[in-house]
């Protein structure tokens, strides 16, 4: 995991819980998160909980402005991240008979973080520590150590 998140970070205080019911979409429209005031110091991490496959998964451009889309599948307990700031992404109608469940959250990498007057379009909070992100900085080495310790203790 230290290769996945090599920097100290602040975490999103309220993660996004997604439910993709059959016949519905779990993302309202195709978009780039930069269109919604998100900054490039953010890392968006998605965790699959149930049925995050095929037409019930997220679609994104392979590269910004490429118009070449791929599905990002995420089996139970796995995580992925992608360029949510610059790549157009969204979902198709879930044409399966299974409900997709996931949650995603953002990390603000402290080496790149800066205060901003930008606010979340959906919840109206500023993208600053103590508002959208935690005041606390998670030290990567300590976080990894705690993660590994909890993973091996039953």
Tab-separated table of C-alpha atoms in Angstrom:
chain	number	residue	atom	x	y	z
A	1	UNK	CA	0.000	0.000	0.000
A	2	UNK	CA	2.936	2.387	0.551
A	3	UNK	CA	3.483	2.335	-3.222
A	4	UNK	CA	-0.179	3.224	-3.685
A	5	UNK	CA	-0.128	6.247	-1.328
A	6	UNK	CA	3.484	7.374	-0.931
A	7	UNK	CA	2.698	10.775	0.650
A	8	UNK	CA	1.263	11.944	3.952
A	9	UNK	CA	-2.359	13.002	3.491
A	10	UNK	CA	-5.584	14.487	4.817
A	11	UNK	CA	-8.713	12.373	4.242
A	12	UNK	CA	-12.216	13.280	3.084
A	13	UNK	CA	-14.418	13.580	6.174
A	14	UNK	CA	-17.593	12.242	4.508
A	15	UNK	CA	-16.957	9.498	1.915
A	16	UNK	CA	-19.356	8.860	-0.966
A	17	UNK	CA	-21.463	5.707	-0.752
A	18	UNK	CA	-22.720	4.532	-4.153
A	19	UNK	CA	-25.560	2.167	-5.000
A	20	UNK	CA	-26.125	1.220	-8.641
A	21	UNK	CA	-29.536	-0.415	-8.783
A	22	UNK	CA	-30.426	-2.472	-11.871
A	23	UNK	CA	-31.847	-0.132	-14.510
A	24	UNK	CA	-30.247	2.943	-12.899
A	25	UNK	CA	-26.988	4.936	-12.887
A	26	UNK	CA	-24.820	5.520	-9.827
A	27	UNK	CA	-23.123	8.632	-11.296
A	28	UNK	CA	-25.423	11.335	-12.620
A	29	UNK	CA	-23.452	12.402	-15.695
A	30	UNK	CA	-20.136	12.030	-17.446
A	31	UNK	CA	-17.806	14.659	-16.032
A	32	UNK	CA	-14.297	15.612	-14.943
A	33	UNK	CA	-13.990	16.350	-11.240
A	34	UNK	CA	-12.134	19.562	-12.114
A	35	UNK	CA	-15.507	20.766	-13.487
A	36	UNK	CA	-16.759	20.542	-9.893
A	37	UNK	CA	-13.884	22.549	-8.353
A	38	UNK	CA	-11.772	19.573	-7.246
A	39	UNK	CA	-8.018	20.176	-7.181
A	40	UNK	CA	-5.175	18.133	-8.647
A	41	UNK	CA	-3.689	17.380	-5.192
A	42	UNK	CA	-6.561	14.933	-4.634
A	43	UNK	CA	-6.373	11.178	-5.017
A	44	UNK	CA	-9.761	9.493	-5.392
A	45	UNK	CA	-9.865	5.915	-4.080
A	46	UNK	CA	-12.740	3.580	-4.955
A	47	UNK	CA	-13.545	0.451	-2.945
A	48	UNK	CA	-15.763	-2.216	-4.501
A	49	UNK	CA	-18.233	-3.901	-2.142
A	50	UNK	CA	-20.595	-5.782	-4.454
A	51	UNK	CA	-21.043	-6.461	-8.186
A	52	UNK	CA	-18.669	-3.743	-9.451
A	53	UNK	CA	-18.292	-5.383	-12.886
A	54	UNK	CA	-19.026	-4.662	-16.550
A	55	UNK	CA	-21.948	-2.338	-17.191
A	56	UNK	CA	-22.361	-1.873	-13.431
A	57	UNK	CA	-18.909	-0.268	-13.116
A	58	UNK	CA	-17.324	3.122	-13.691
A	59	UNK	CA	-16.175	4.121	-17.187
A	60	UNK	CA	-13.312	6.536	-17.724
A	61	UNK	CA	-11.113	7.844	-20.470
A	62	UNK	CA	-7.754	6.051	-20.613
A	63	UNK	CA	-6.029	9.426	-20.997
A	64	UNK	CA	-7.413	12.975	-20.707
A	65	UNK	CA	-9.336	14.097	-23.800
A	66	UNK	CA	-8.727	10.762	-25.566
A	67	UNK	CA	-12.415	9.838	-25.879
A	68	UNK	CA	-11.156	6.243	-25.484
A	69	UNK	CA	-13.173	4.751	-22.603
A	70	UNK	CA	-12.574	1.683	-20.453
A	71	UNK	CA	-14.565	0.058	-17.649
A	72	UNK	CA	-12.901	0.099	-14.229
A	73	UNK	CA	-14.036	-3.077	-12.487
A	74	UNK	CA	-13.431	-3.484	-8.776
A	75	UNK	CA	-13.973	-6.871	-7.079
A	76	UNK	CA	-15.036	-6.996	-3.437
A	77	UNK	CA	-12.405	-5.516	-1.125
A	78	UNK	CA	-10.194	-4.224	-3.935
A	79	UNK	CA	-9.404	-0.549	-4.520
A	80	UNK	CA	-8.491	1.514	-7.543
A	81	UNK	CA	-7.654	5.094	-8.333
A	82	UNK	CA	-7.615	6.949	-11.649
A	83	UNK	CA	-7.222	10.482	-13.013
A	84	UNK	CA	-10.625	11.753	-11.885
A	85	UNK	CA	-9.525	15.372	-12.238
A	86	UNK	CA	-8.716	15.408	-15.965
A	87	UNK	CA	-10.373	12.281	-17.404
A	88	UNK	CA	-14.023	12.261	-18.355
A	89	UNK	CA	-15.808	9.537	-16.368
A	90	UNK	CA	-19.271	8.313	-15.460
A	91	UNK	CA	-21.393	5.215	-15.801
A	92	UNK	CA	-23.890	3.600	-18.094
A	93	UNK	CA	-27.270	2.348	-16.920
A	94	UNK	CA	-26.736	-0.809	-14.865
A	95	UNK	CA	-28.101	-3.364	-17.337
A	96	UNK	CA	-27.353	-6.297	-15.031
A	97	UNK	CA	-29.797	-7.856	-12.585
A	98	UNK	CA	-27.459	-7.149	-9.649
A	99	UNK	CA	-27.004	-4.051	-7.494
A	100	UNK	CA	-23.542	-2.490	-7.510
A	101	UNK	CA	-22.338	-1.146	-4.148
A	102	UNK	CA	-19.139	0.812	-3.535
A	103	UNK	CA	-17.747	3.767	-1.736
A	104	UNK	CA	-15.103	6.245	-2.678
A	105	UNK	CA	-13.139	8.847	-0.806
A	106	UNK	CA	-10.510	11.430	-1.536
A	107	UNK	CA	-7.120	12.024	-0.040
A	108	UNK	CA	-5.457	15.444	-0.149
A	109	UNK	CA	-1.728	14.785	-0.513
A	110	UNK	CA	-0.077	17.104	2.001
A	111	UNK	CA	3.013	17.758	-0.143
A	112	UNK	CA	0.763	19.292	-2.826
A	113	UNK	CA	-2.184	20.583	-0.762
A	114	UNK	CA	-3.026	24.294	-0.730
A	115	UNK	CA	-5.846	26.338	0.804
A	116	UNK	CA	-8.489	27.432	-1.676
A	117	UNK	CA	-11.783	29.299	-1.805
A	118	UNK	CA	-13.236	26.522	-4.008
A	119	UNK	CA	-16.255	24.687	-2.617
A	120	UNK	CA	-17.919	21.368	-3.247
A	121	UNK	CA	-20.812	21.785	-5.651
A	122	UNK	CA	-22.791	19.006	-3.936
A	123	UNK	CA	-22.311	19.741	-0.208
A	124	UNK	CA	-21.114	23.372	-0.254
A	125	UNK	CA	-18.033	22.793	1.924
A	126	UNK	CA	-14.694	24.362	1.069
A	127	UNK	CA	-11.984	21.937	-0.027
A	128	UNK	CA	-9.907	22.904	3.003
A	129	UNK	CA	-8.727	20.994	6.024
A	130	UNK	CA	-11.285	21.018	8.807
A	131	UNK	CA	-14.126	21.360	6.297
A	132	UNK	CA	-14.029	18.824	3.441
A	133	UNK	CA	-10.754	17.200	4.521
A	134	UNK	CA	-9.498	16.204	7.965
A	135	UNK	CA	-7.379	18.637	9.975
A	136	UNK	CA	-5.262	15.659	10.949
A	137	UNK	CA	-2.415	14.668	8.659
A	138	UNK	CA	-2.045	10.910	8.323
A	139	UNK	CA	1.622	9.999	8.211
A	140	UNK	CA	1.984	7.350	5.524
A	141	UNK	CA	4.531	5.227	7.370
A	142	UNK	CA	2.445	5.220	10.571
A	143	UNK	CA	-0.764	4.508	8.614
A	144	UNK	CA	0.886	1.621	6.777
A	145	UNK	CA	2.257	0.234	10.047
A	146	UNK	CA	-1.195	0.398	11.703
A	147	UNK	CA	-2.809	-1.172	8.614
A	148	UNK	CA	-0.337	-4.039	8.534
A	149	UNK	CA	-0.587	-4.565	12.296
A	150	UNK	CA	-4.406	-4.761	12.182
A	151	UNK	CA	-4.264	-7.082	9.153
A	152	UNK	CA	-2.157	-9.659	10.971
A	153	UNK	CA	-3.841	-9.494	14.375
A	154	UNK	CA	-6.999	-11.554	14.633
